[in-house]
Amino acid sequence: MATEKIYKQPSTDMLVEGVRSGDRAMIGRAITLIESRSRKHQEKAHELLDRLLPFSGHAHRVGISGVPGVGKSTFIESLGLMLVEKGQRVAVLAVDPSSGRTGGSILGDKTRMEQLSSHDQAFIRPSPSSGVLGGVARATRETIVILEAAGYDTVLVETVGTGQSETMVSDMVDFFLVLMLPGAGDELQGIKKGILELADMIAVNKADVFEKKLKQAMREYKSALHIMTDASPNWHPPVMPVSGLTGQGLDDLWSKIELHRRLMTESGEWDERRTNQRLTWLKSQIADRLLDDFYHSETIAAALSETQNKVVAGHTTVSRAVADLMKLYHQ
Amino acid sequence: MATEKIYKQPSTDMLVEGVRSGDRAMIGRAITLIESRSRKHQEKAHELLDRLLPFSGHAHRVGISGVPGVGKSTFIESLGLMLVEKGQRVAVLAVDPSSGRTGGSILGDKTRMEQLSSHDQAFIRPSPSSGVLGGVARATRETIVILEAAGYDTVLVETVGTGQSETMVSDMVDFFLVLMLPGAGDELQGIKKGILELADMIAVNKADVFEKKLKQAMREYKSALHIMTDASPNWHPPVMPVSGLTGQGLDDLWSKIELHRRLMTESGEWDERRTNQRLTWLKSQIADRLLDDFYHSETIAAALSETQNKVVAGHTTVSRAVADLMKLYHQ
């Protein structure tokens, strides 16, 4: 879908109307427009988003993370189908900064989530292809605006459990779910740095397959979460067994996620989290832009590697190096 | 010491010579100079550091973190005295970004580390008073250069176990030690986010007092470290019992830290870590400077809060807001 070209660009009016009426082709085109990095498209994208913004904000945004092999696709397909059967409209996005090309390594495979993707109450979109983390983040957040304006009730944001993309996704969702495998000893190792602290819940997947190991794994995850400080006084991240394959535990899992929404809404933390996310996003986009301008300026690009060599070799202090680079930049 | 004024400024030559000969008064003045944020002092500070830089790099830099009440001062005093007795020259620095004034909340109390501070082979310096994290980081790193040029063998960098200062300190030391208390259940909670991932070792302090709880605590910390990915293939962070008060375990602890140095040196990770630290530091100082210039520009300072309000209220997208701010900034 992300490979479609904007041959004849529909007008902004047409896009707004198409998105609002839930026209899947128009939703796809709107997303392609905001994903575009061409200057020409950017102004139009801003206009589109400004007009859709008032209709956004109503979806339940859930991030789902887990290392390759944990069974994310199967889990998301089962969860998505369950929600669709409950009468919801469900969108699935992927965030995979490593994907070098359109429709990269996750959600790129057309055979994945076959049932869900053919369901007319579901919308699935692969990761935008921008190689830059900040670019992927921007496109994903803006895609959420479009999908919410199109009336989707739940937006599931899938990400691979490696690297900075977790922090990024947890910063744009209401609930961050980490999928883990039951396994002991060495298999438990390899939890990506910091991911436990982002989790609003750990779901131990493939609970049907590894029944024996399940109890021990749940105990270990509970113990790990136990010594962390909870992000909210009203929520301690639970550890739940599920099976994406058999559907076991999915109902309980979703009830918990809904309970979280209710508790956070009642305590005011729901709005607070979203407000903070917006401010953090503004701040990080400003920083991205400033750094981008700096590192892409011709003078800096020409001088940087020599400066780095000097710093590494101990021929100059960092303070001096920064002062010199700044002089060069502002010339 | 940090309150001393540069009434009559010694020349750079005098400072270089004084530092190199280990003159404590001159070392103090050199540090005060690099801590100064006045433009006039900055050029001189750069010159001083450039001349001392070739003599730096030889100390063993060890970060020590732990929440208030864990017994950091007593531990550092005991460790420092032990090292001094082994014939080493030991410097202790503090990093406490919360300290609003010179000689802030940690290491500010003159009665602390009384024995160590009166030892002529030891040098103790409270946290620089800059309210900005980046400023404290810069001053501390540059102070390490001065102390190394002055011939100190070991530099202990103390920091409070809360907030971003841990990441900052772990990024300027060769070894990052986290002090914890033995305690079960609720007492184990409250580990600051991400701190376990920085630890090259967890030392469970007050092992003499809480003997009964010690075993359980060590088991829990080991288990928590077990499920994290090690930063180095050659080092799994150990959990060790110590007592700052009785000195119990300090010898073993230091042997381990020396073992770490040997293993890292042999594998090449020692130099690699320092190279990466320098490049990371360059990058972060560039970012600090760009952000600082941006947020302190008059036009941005005047426009920012209205922009933030608009973003929070959903009246504009972040992309549009950033584009508008950038236009304003580059006018």
XYZ file of C-alpha atoms in Angstrom:
662
model
C 0.000 0.000 0.000
C 2.849 2.323 0.838
C 4.222 1.883 -2.651
C 1.267 3.614 -4.284
C 2.239 6.793 -6.064
C 0.356 10.052 -5.906
C -0.121 10.248 -9.637
C -3.057 12.521 -9.680
C -3.160 14.182 -6.368
C -6.603 14.494 -4.914
C -7.329 17.922 -3.479
C -7.148 18.492 0.253
C -10.947 18.726 0.315
C -11.232 15.342 -1.323
C -8.739 13.828 1.105
C -10.486 15.248 4.161
C -13.844 14.022 2.963
C -12.474 10.635 1.941
C -10.746 10.079 5.275
C -13.772 11.227 7.263
C -16.051 8.861 5.373
C -13.646 5.982 5.992
C -12.725 5.491 2.328
C -9.776 3.115 2.553
C -8.164 4.219 -0.715
C -8.275 7.840 0.383
C -6.930 6.967 3.830
C -4.042 5.226 2.086
C -3.368 8.272 -0.069
C -3.534 10.610 2.910
C -0.940 8.483 4.718
C 1.289 8.372 1.640
C 1.072 12.155 1.479
C 2.163 12.705 5.083
C 4.910 10.105 4.682
C 6.339 12.025 1.764
C 9.459 13.965 2.488
C 9.189 16.229 -0.529
C 8.844 19.915 0.346
C 5.973 20.240 -2.086
C 3.920 17.655 -0.238
C 4.740 18.951 3.209
C 2.642 22.095 3.061
C -0.300 20.122 1.776
C 0.226 17.517 4.510
C 0.167 20.261 7.157
C -3.073 21.590 5.776
C -4.637 18.145 5.709
C -3.590 17.383 9.278
C -4.779 20.725 10.589
C -8.205 19.959 9.181
C -8.294 16.386 10.509
C -6.896 17.230 13.938
C -10.252 18.298 15.459
C -11.649 14.829 14.673
C -8.742 12.943 16.211
C -7.947 11.784 19.740
C -10.737 9.287 20.283
C -8.981 5.988 19.625
C -7.422 3.686 22.158
C -3.741 3.628 21.187
C -1.904 0.469 22.162
C 1.758 -0.221 21.469
C 2.839 -3.844 21.088
C 6.487 -4.781 21.259
C 8.455 -7.995 21.279
C 11.560 -9.487 19.745
C 11.345 -11.387 16.459
C 10.073 -14.903 17.069
C 7.811 -13.969 19.961
C 4.777 -14.311 17.718
C 3.723 -10.691 17.325
C 1.895 -11.076 14.008
C -0.186 -14.017 15.118
C -0.953 -12.276 18.402
C -1.976 -9.033 16.719
C -4.082 -10.815 14.150
C -5.944 -12.739 16.881
C -6.374 -9.647 19.019
C -7.472 -7.577 16.025
C -10.022 -10.174 14.940
C -11.391 -10.419 18.467
C -11.854 -6.642 18.618
C -13.445 -6.553 15.165
C -15.873 -9.245 16.284
C -16.753 -7.060 19.262
C -17.792 -4.431 16.718
C -14.683 -2.273 16.781
C -12.842 -0.806 13.840
C -9.176 -1.664 14.231
C -6.055 -0.215 12.639
C -2.595 -1.762 12.823
C 0.550 0.258 12.179
C 4.131 -0.885 12.220
C 7.170 1.032 13.336
C 10.412 -0.430 12.118
C 13.177 2.123 11.653
C 15.456 -0.608 10.321
C 13.233 -1.118 7.322
C 15.289 0.380 4.524
C 12.550 0.249 1.955
C 8.820 0.763 1.801
C 7.060 -2.074 3.549
C 10.147 -3.258 5.338
C 10.786 -6.234 7.504
C 7.711 -6.137 9.692
C 4.206 -6.105 8.319
C 5.784 -6.063 4.886
C 4.967 -9.640 4.146
C 1.589 -9.656 2.499
C 0.829 -13.159 3.704
C 0.981 -12.002 7.323
C -2.262 -11.212 9.106
C -4.121 -12.526 6.106
C -7.486 -12.790 7.835
C -7.313 -9.438 9.558
C -6.071 -7.567 6.517
C -8.984 -8.801 4.413
C -11.519 -7.705 7.032
C -13.301 -4.507 6.039
C -13.344 -3.178 9.612
C -9.552 -3.417 9.807
C -6.801 -1.343 8.267
C -3.174 -2.465 8.178
C -0.242 -0.278 7.220
C 3.432 -1.249 7.068
C 6.205 0.882 8.522
C 7.025 4.091 6.695
C 10.321 3.735 4.911
C 12.150 6.787 6.226
C 15.503 5.599 7.503
C 15.497 8.236 10.215
C 13.917 7.362 13.562
C 12.493 10.859 13.947
C 10.964 10.637 10.490
C 9.303 7.319 11.210
C 8.003 8.700 14.507
C 6.532 11.759 12.858
C 4.855 9.774 10.090
C 3.434 7.269 12.568
C 2.009 9.903 14.882
C 0.425 11.724 11.970
C -0.941 8.471 10.602
C -2.671 7.974 13.955
C -4.345 11.373 13.502
C -5.604 10.307 10.073
C -6.880 6.942 11.329
C -8.634 8.521 14.275
C -10.284 11.069 12.024
C -11.375 8.094 9.901
C -13.130 6.674 12.949
C -10.935 3.751 13.961
C -11.599 2.790 17.580
C -8.351 1.029 18.337
C -4.927 1.672 16.875
C -2.373 -1.057 17.485
C 1.203 0.078 16.915
C 3.569 -2.826 16.406
C 7.310 -2.501 16.884
C 10.282 -4.843 17.019
C 11.690 -5.285 20.482
C 15.111 -3.917 19.760
C 16.500 -0.426 19.942
C 15.084 2.999 20.449
C 11.838 2.392 18.599
C 10.264 1.147 21.858
C 10.709 4.443 23.673
C 9.409 6.200 20.611
C 6.290 4.061 20.388
C 5.617 4.086 24.129
C 5.656 7.853 23.830
C 2.769 7.885 21.366
C 0.425 5.302 22.860
C -1.891 5.068 25.857
C -0.767 1.569 26.750
C 2.478 -0.230 26.047
C 2.332 -4.004 25.907
C 5.466 -6.123 25.849
C 5.225 -9.650 24.495
C 7.659 -12.161 25.932
C 8.290 -15.853 25.580
C 8.238 -18.256 28.461
C 11.697 -19.652 28.856
C 14.200 -19.992 31.585
C 17.832 -19.167 32.125
C 19.546 -17.953 29.024
C 16.319 -17.533 27.143
C 15.226 -14.939 29.666
C 18.323 -12.955 28.949
C 18.397 -10.511 26.128
C 15.649 -8.268 27.412
C 16.412 -5.060 25.666
C 17.685 -2.316 27.927
C 14.943 -0.282 29.428
C 12.050 -2.139 27.896
C 10.705 -3.408 31.215
C 10.357 0.143 32.425
C 8.167 1.047 29.496
C 5.806 -1.884 29.907
C 2.255 -1.315 31.138
C 1.864 -5.072 30.875
C 3.948 -8.101 30.029
C 2.094 -10.768 28.086
C 3.802 -14.135 28.036
C 2.909 -15.498 24.613
C 2.821 -19.100 23.388
C 1.476 -20.025 26.811
C -0.094 -23.110 25.180
C 3.231 -24.429 23.937
C 5.509 -23.875 26.877
C 3.091 -24.738 29.668
C 5.752 -26.142 31.951
C 8.026 -23.159 31.711
C 5.182 -20.681 31.947
C 4.919 -20.496 35.720
C 8.598 -19.921 36.229
C 8.727 -17.283 33.497
C 5.776 -15.433 34.976
C 7.390 -15.497 38.398
C 10.624 -14.090 37.021
C 8.931 -11.334 35.057
C 6.792 -10.435 38.070
C 9.880 -10.264 40.231
C 11.671 -8.064 37.698
C 8.709 -5.689 37.522
C 8.411 -5.770 41.290
C 11.702 -3.979 41.878
C 10.968 -1.244 39.347
C 9.201 1.958 40.298
C 5.717 2.094 38.838
C 5.121 4.985 36.470
C 1.655 5.515 37.979
C 0.495 5.157 41.580
C -2.671 3.605 40.165
C -1.184 0.900 38.014
C 1.265 -1.934 38.602
C 2.069 -3.671 35.290
C 0.570 -7.178 35.362
C 2.121 -10.276 33.812
C -0.432 -12.282 31.825
C -0.276 -15.573 29.926
C -1.675 -15.526 26.404
C -1.600 -17.504 23.202
C -1.894 -15.679 19.933
C -2.383 -19.042 18.240
C -5.276 -20.404 20.303
C -6.651 -17.087 21.490
C -6.261 -18.199 25.100
C -6.126 -15.265 27.517
C -6.892 -12.592 24.906
C -10.215 -11.676 26.457
C -8.669 -11.242 29.898
C -5.799 -9.276 28.432
C -8.100 -6.832 26.701
C -10.256 -6.445 29.816
C -7.142 -5.441 31.711
C -6.221 -2.911 29.025
C -9.729 -1.468 29.255
C -9.457 -1.403 33.046
C -6.234 0.564 32.679
C -8.032 3.060 30.468
C -10.818 3.455 33.015
C -8.451 3.893 35.956
C -6.241 6.352 34.107
C -9.218 8.349 32.883
C -10.670 8.560 36.399
C -7.387 9.688 37.907
C -6.751 12.256 35.174
C -3.571 10.472 34.106
C -5.004 9.635 30.711
C -5.147 13.267 29.619
C -1.949 14.041 31.480
C -0.066 11.324 29.591
C -1.339 12.617 26.260
C -0.489 16.217 27.129
C 3.006 15.198 28.166
C 3.381 13.139 25.015
C 2.519 16.131 22.872
C 4.959 18.405 24.676
C 7.691 15.774 24.551
C 7.030 15.306 20.882
C 7.245 19.037 20.214
C 10.529 19.168 22.085
C 12.008 16.184 20.312
C 10.925 17.414 16.880
C 12.560 20.772 17.593
C 15.754 19.011 18.611
C 15.641 16.743 15.567
C 15.234 19.707 13.297
C 18.060 21.706 14.870
C 20.436 18.745 14.742
C 19.378 17.904 11.225
C 20.073 21.439 10.027
C 23.430 21.434 11.796
C 24.766 18.102 10.586
C 23.519 18.690 7.045
C 25.079 22.117 6.714
C 27.938 22.033 4.231
C 30.560 23.580 6.480
C 29.861 21.178 9.344
C 29.686 18.106 7.127
C 33.110 19.079 5.765
C 34.732 19.742 9.145
C 33.173 17.141 11.405
C 35.241 14.038 10.865
C 38.534 15.855 11.387
C 37.150 17.342 14.593
C 36.045 13.908 15.779
C 39.496 12.487 15.085
C 41.136 15.266 17.082
C 38.792 14.692 20.009
C 39.337 10.934 19.996
C 43.106 11.356 19.756
C 43.018 13.765 22.683
C 44.403 16.660 20.631
C 41.594 18.970 21.626
C 38.996 19.171 24.354
C 35.346 18.751 23.500
C 34.571 22.273 24.730
C 37.083 23.777 22.335
C 35.883 21.548 19.499
C 32.263 22.580 20.029
C 33.180 26.266 20.250
C 35.101 25.992 16.972
C 32.296 24.129 15.195
C 29.754 26.711 16.343
C 31.897 29.550 15.030
C 32.060 27.759 11.692
C 28.308 27.096 11.683
C 27.333 30.694 12.342
C 29.765 32.182 9.841
C 36.663 25.273 48.042
C 34.341 26.008 45.155
C 33.505 29.322 46.753
C 36.984 30.724 46.266
C 37.096 33.692 43.953
C 39.676 34.297 41.283
C 40.793 37.617 42.728
C 44.151 37.748 41.118
C 44.110 35.325 38.303
C 47.253 33.267 37.995
C 48.542 33.051 34.434
C 47.906 29.930 32.368
C 51.584 29.038 32.716
C 51.314 29.211 36.492
C 48.173 27.099 36.489
C 49.684 24.437 34.233
C 52.802 24.254 36.353
C 50.840 24.281 39.609
C 48.505 21.504 38.490
C 51.346 19.382 37.118
C 53.259 19.676 40.382
C 50.173 18.667 42.366
C 49.771 22.015 44.132
C 46.335 21.677 45.726
C 45.578 25.398 45.796
C 46.404 25.712 42.116
C 44.334 22.619 41.294
C 41.439 24.269 43.104
C 41.874 27.462 41.123
C 42.111 25.579 37.845
C 38.829 23.833 38.618
C 37.175 27.103 39.608
C 38.312 28.555 36.288
C 36.803 25.791 34.169
C 33.615 25.881 36.245
C 33.193 29.549 35.470
C 30.532 30.337 32.925
C 31.827 33.811 32.121
C 32.894 34.256 28.509
C 36.121 35.868 29.649
C 37.182 32.788 31.576
C 36.140 30.349 28.888
C 38.927 31.116 26.450
C 41.490 30.831 29.205
C 39.919 27.570 30.368
C 40.185 26.164 26.842
C 43.837 27.099 26.714
C 44.523 25.523 30.099
C 42.756 22.298 29.181
C 44.482 22.049 25.822
C 47.803 22.183 27.614
C 46.822 19.677 30.315
C 45.120 17.248 27.947
C 48.352 15.443 26.896
C 48.971 14.554 30.561
C 45.493 13.187 31.187
C 43.874 9.806 30.674
C 45.853 7.727 33.136
C 43.496 7.545 36.103
C 41.015 4.824 36.906
C 37.647 6.564 36.780
C 34.967 4.990 38.929
C 31.400 6.243 39.242
C 29.548 5.556 42.493
C 25.798 5.948 42.695
C 23.144 5.244 45.259
C 20.054 6.838 46.738
C 20.326 9.071 49.812
C 20.613 6.926 52.920
C 22.516 4.121 51.260
C 25.703 5.254 52.970
C 27.633 6.660 50.026
C 29.852 9.064 52.020
C 30.950 6.488 54.542
C 31.565 3.981 51.778
C 33.595 6.420 49.676
C 35.607 7.567 52.670
C 36.481 3.967 53.590
C 37.289 3.052 50.005
C 39.342 6.220 49.533
C 41.327 5.624 52.721
C 42.001 2.039 51.717
C 43.318 3.153 48.328
C 45.426 5.901 49.889
C 46.929 3.328 52.249
C 47.806 1.220 49.213
C 49.865 4.214 48.044
C 47.401 5.698 45.588
C 46.454 9.332 45.166
C 42.687 9.568 45.202
C 40.312 12.292 44.047
C 36.605 12.418 44.823
C 34.183 14.478 42.752
C 30.481 14.924 43.217
C 27.840 15.360 40.552
C 24.578 16.721 41.834
C 22.624 18.738 39.297
C 20.001 19.511 41.917
C 22.499 21.502 43.930
C 21.383 25.054 43.344
C 24.378 26.627 45.001
C 28.080 26.028 45.201
C 28.824 22.986 47.297
C 25.273 21.725 47.121
C 23.581 18.889 48.839
C 26.170 16.180 48.381
C 29.758 16.565 49.477
C 28.824 20.059 50.577
C 28.810 19.200 54.214
C 32.345 19.835 55.424
C 32.033 17.331 58.211
C 31.581 14.520 55.712
C 34.579 12.391 54.790
C 36.555 14.151 57.481
C 39.433 11.676 57.560
C 39.784 11.392 53.810
C 39.534 15.118 53.169
C 42.361 15.848 55.576
C 44.627 13.295 53.918
C 47.264 14.916 51.727
C 47.070 12.172 49.101
C 43.356 12.825 48.654
C 41.472 15.635 46.952
C 37.736 16.204 47.418
C 35.614 18.552 45.365
C 31.891 19.244 45.733
C 29.518 19.394 42.773
C 29.789 22.414 40.498
C 26.826 24.664 41.020
C 25.626 25.057 37.453
C 21.924 24.340 37.459
C 22.122 22.828 33.990
C 22.868 19.129 33.700
C 25.014 19.667 30.620
C 27.018 22.318 32.458
C 27.687 20.066 35.425
C 28.707 17.284 33.048
C 31.126 19.520 31.191
C 32.724 20.876 34.361
C 33.062 17.397 35.841
C 34.684 15.912 32.756
C 37.109 18.805 32.549
C 37.862 18.514 36.248
C 38.851 14.905 35.609
C 41.353 16.137 33.005
C 42.853 18.519 35.555
C 43.052 15.861 38.279
C 44.641 13.358 35.927
C 47.218 15.896 34.814
C 47.880 16.460 38.521
C 48.716 12.779 38.855
C 45.741 11.349 40.728
C 45.550 7.578 40.223
C 41.900 7.058 40.975
C 39.011 9.449 40.455
C 35.796 8.530 42.263
C 32.745 10.339 40.902
C 29.856 10.318 43.361
C 26.292 10.922 42.272
C 22.857 10.685 43.848
C 20.830 7.748 42.614
C 17.999 9.726 41.148
C 17.455 11.125 37.700
C 19.585 11.607 34.658
C 22.839 12.249 36.466
C 23.521 8.490 36.519
C 23.594 8.163 32.750
C 25.772 11.235 32.614
C 28.284 9.895 35.124
C 28.313 6.368 33.683
C 29.237 8.027 30.406
C 32.411 9.543 31.834
C 33.794 6.682 33.930
C 35.456 3.344 33.272
C 33.401 1.541 35.897
C 29.976 2.314 37.272
C 29.211 1.030 40.764
C 25.708 1.084 42.192
C 25.307 0.959 45.970
C 22.142 -0.658 47.249
C 20.705 -1.524 50.623
C 19.695 -4.990 51.642
C 15.994 -5.019 52.207
C 13.080 -6.990 50.968
C 9.721 -6.292 49.434
C 8.879 -2.655 49.331
C 12.367 -1.557 50.207
C 13.630 -3.146 47.043
C 11.248 -1.063 45.049
C 12.206 2.378 43.977
C 15.161 1.382 41.868
C 15.506 4.288 39.575
C 14.599 3.555 36.003
C 17.471 2.291 33.974
C 20.058 2.310 36.733
C 20.489 -1.472 36.761
C 21.461 -1.348 33.115
C 24.277 1.064 33.831
C 25.771 -0.946 36.677
C 29.105 -2.712 36.218
C 28.618 -3.943 39.778
C 26.001 -3.765 42.513
C 27.450 -3.447 46.003
C 25.016 -4.210 48.790
C 26.087 -1.824 51.546
C 25.517 -2.064 55.307
C 26.023 -5.823 54.950
C 27.032 -5.846 58.631
C 23.732 -4.413 59.817
C 21.209 -6.300 57.747
C 22.864 -9.693 57.756
C 19.622 -11.636 57.666
C 18.196 -9.787 54.732
C 21.467 -9.768 52.859
C 21.163 -13.148 51.185
C 17.704 -12.506 49.895
C 18.638 -9.071 48.630
C 21.684 -10.418 46.823
C 19.559 -13.140 45.240
C 17.022 -10.595 44.019
C 19.636 -8.248 42.601
C 21.411 -11.133 40.889
C 18.163 -12.270 39.374
C 17.370 -8.766 38.155
C 20.830 -8.461 36.562
C 20.484 -11.953 35.137
C 17.675 -11.034 32.779
C 19.444 -7.951 31.438
C 21.748 -8.075 28.458
C 25.365 -7.558 29.482
C 27.018 -4.534 27.935
C 30.222 -6.508 27.403
C 30.659 -10.158 26.428
C 33.549 -10.247 28.900
C 31.779 -8.924 31.986
C 28.682 -9.890 33.900
C 28.016 -7.350 36.684
C 28.610 -9.044 40.043
C 26.611 -8.406 43.220
C 28.900 -7.959 46.248
C 28.250 -7.427 49.959
C 30.178 -4.581 51.573
C 30.162 -2.396 54.625
C 31.417 1.130 54.365
C 31.343 1.312 58.153
C 33.452 -1.752 59.011
C 35.364 -1.953 55.753
C 34.118 -5.505 55.208
C 34.331 -6.590 51.575
C 36.109 -3.450 50.345
C 39.265 -5.332 49.417
C 37.334 -7.887 47.376
C 35.307 -5.155 45.770
C 38.378 -3.261 44.639
C 40.027 -6.455 43.355
C 36.977 -7.023 41.184
C 37.162 -3.484 39.857
C 40.821 -4.019 39.006
C 39.963 -7.332 37.381
C 37.418 -5.492 35.255
C 40.102 -3.053 34.191
C 42.445 -5.888 33.240
C 39.804 -7.783 31.261
C 38.598 -4.683 29.466
C 42.134 -3.599 28.627
C 42.997 -7.020 27.243
C 39.883 -7.161 25.087
C 40.355 -3.619 23.795
C 37.029 -2.533 25.324
C 38.763 -0.120 27.675
C 39.951 2.139 24.880
C 36.796 1.533 22.916
C 34.633 2.708 25.833
C 36.703 5.861 26.230
C 36.621 6.599 22.500
C 32.864 6.150 22.443
C 32.523 8.337 25.522
C 34.417 11.143 23.828
C 32.341 10.938 20.667
C 29.108 10.748 22.662
C 30.212 13.725 24.677
C 31.020 15.741 21.551
C 27.603 14.892 20.169
C 25.764 15.777 23.346
C 27.645 19.049 23.802
C 26.779 20.019 20.225
C 23.123 19.211 20.892
C 23.187 21.126 24.198
C 24.636 24.148 22.515
C 22.160 24.129 19.613
C 19.190 23.732 21.970
C 20.556 26.345 24.315
C 20.934 28.878 21.509
C 17.435 28.084 20.263
C 15.541 28.290 23.540
C 17.434 31.389 24.640
C 16.805 33.304 21.443
C 14.438 36.182 22.069
C 11.951 35.349 19.349
C 11.602 31.737 20.461
C 11.361 32.574 24.142
C 8.533 34.959 23.285
C 6.623 32.548 21.056
C 7.128 29.193 22.720
C 4.476 29.048 25.390
C 1.692 30.025 23.020
C 2.880 27.354 20.597
C 2.904 24.775 23.389
C -0.631 25.701 24.374
C -1.822 25.317 20.813
C -0.186 21.919 20.522
C -1.625 20.697 23.807
C -5.094 21.953 22.919
C -4.884 20.180 19.568
C -5.180 23.414 17.595
C -2.097 22.675 15.564
C 0.004 19.676 14.691
C 3.524 19.423 16.002
C 4.934 19.394 12.463
C 3.287 22.695 11.667
C 4.321 24.155 15.014
C 7.957 23.190 14.474
C 7.940 24.541 10.913
C 6.534 27.857 12.176
C 9.054 28.108 15.034
C 11.932 27.416 12.655
C 10.784 30.136 10.285
C 10.692 32.505 13.232
C 14.127 31.390 14.431
C 15.825 31.889 11.086
C 14.248 35.263 10.396
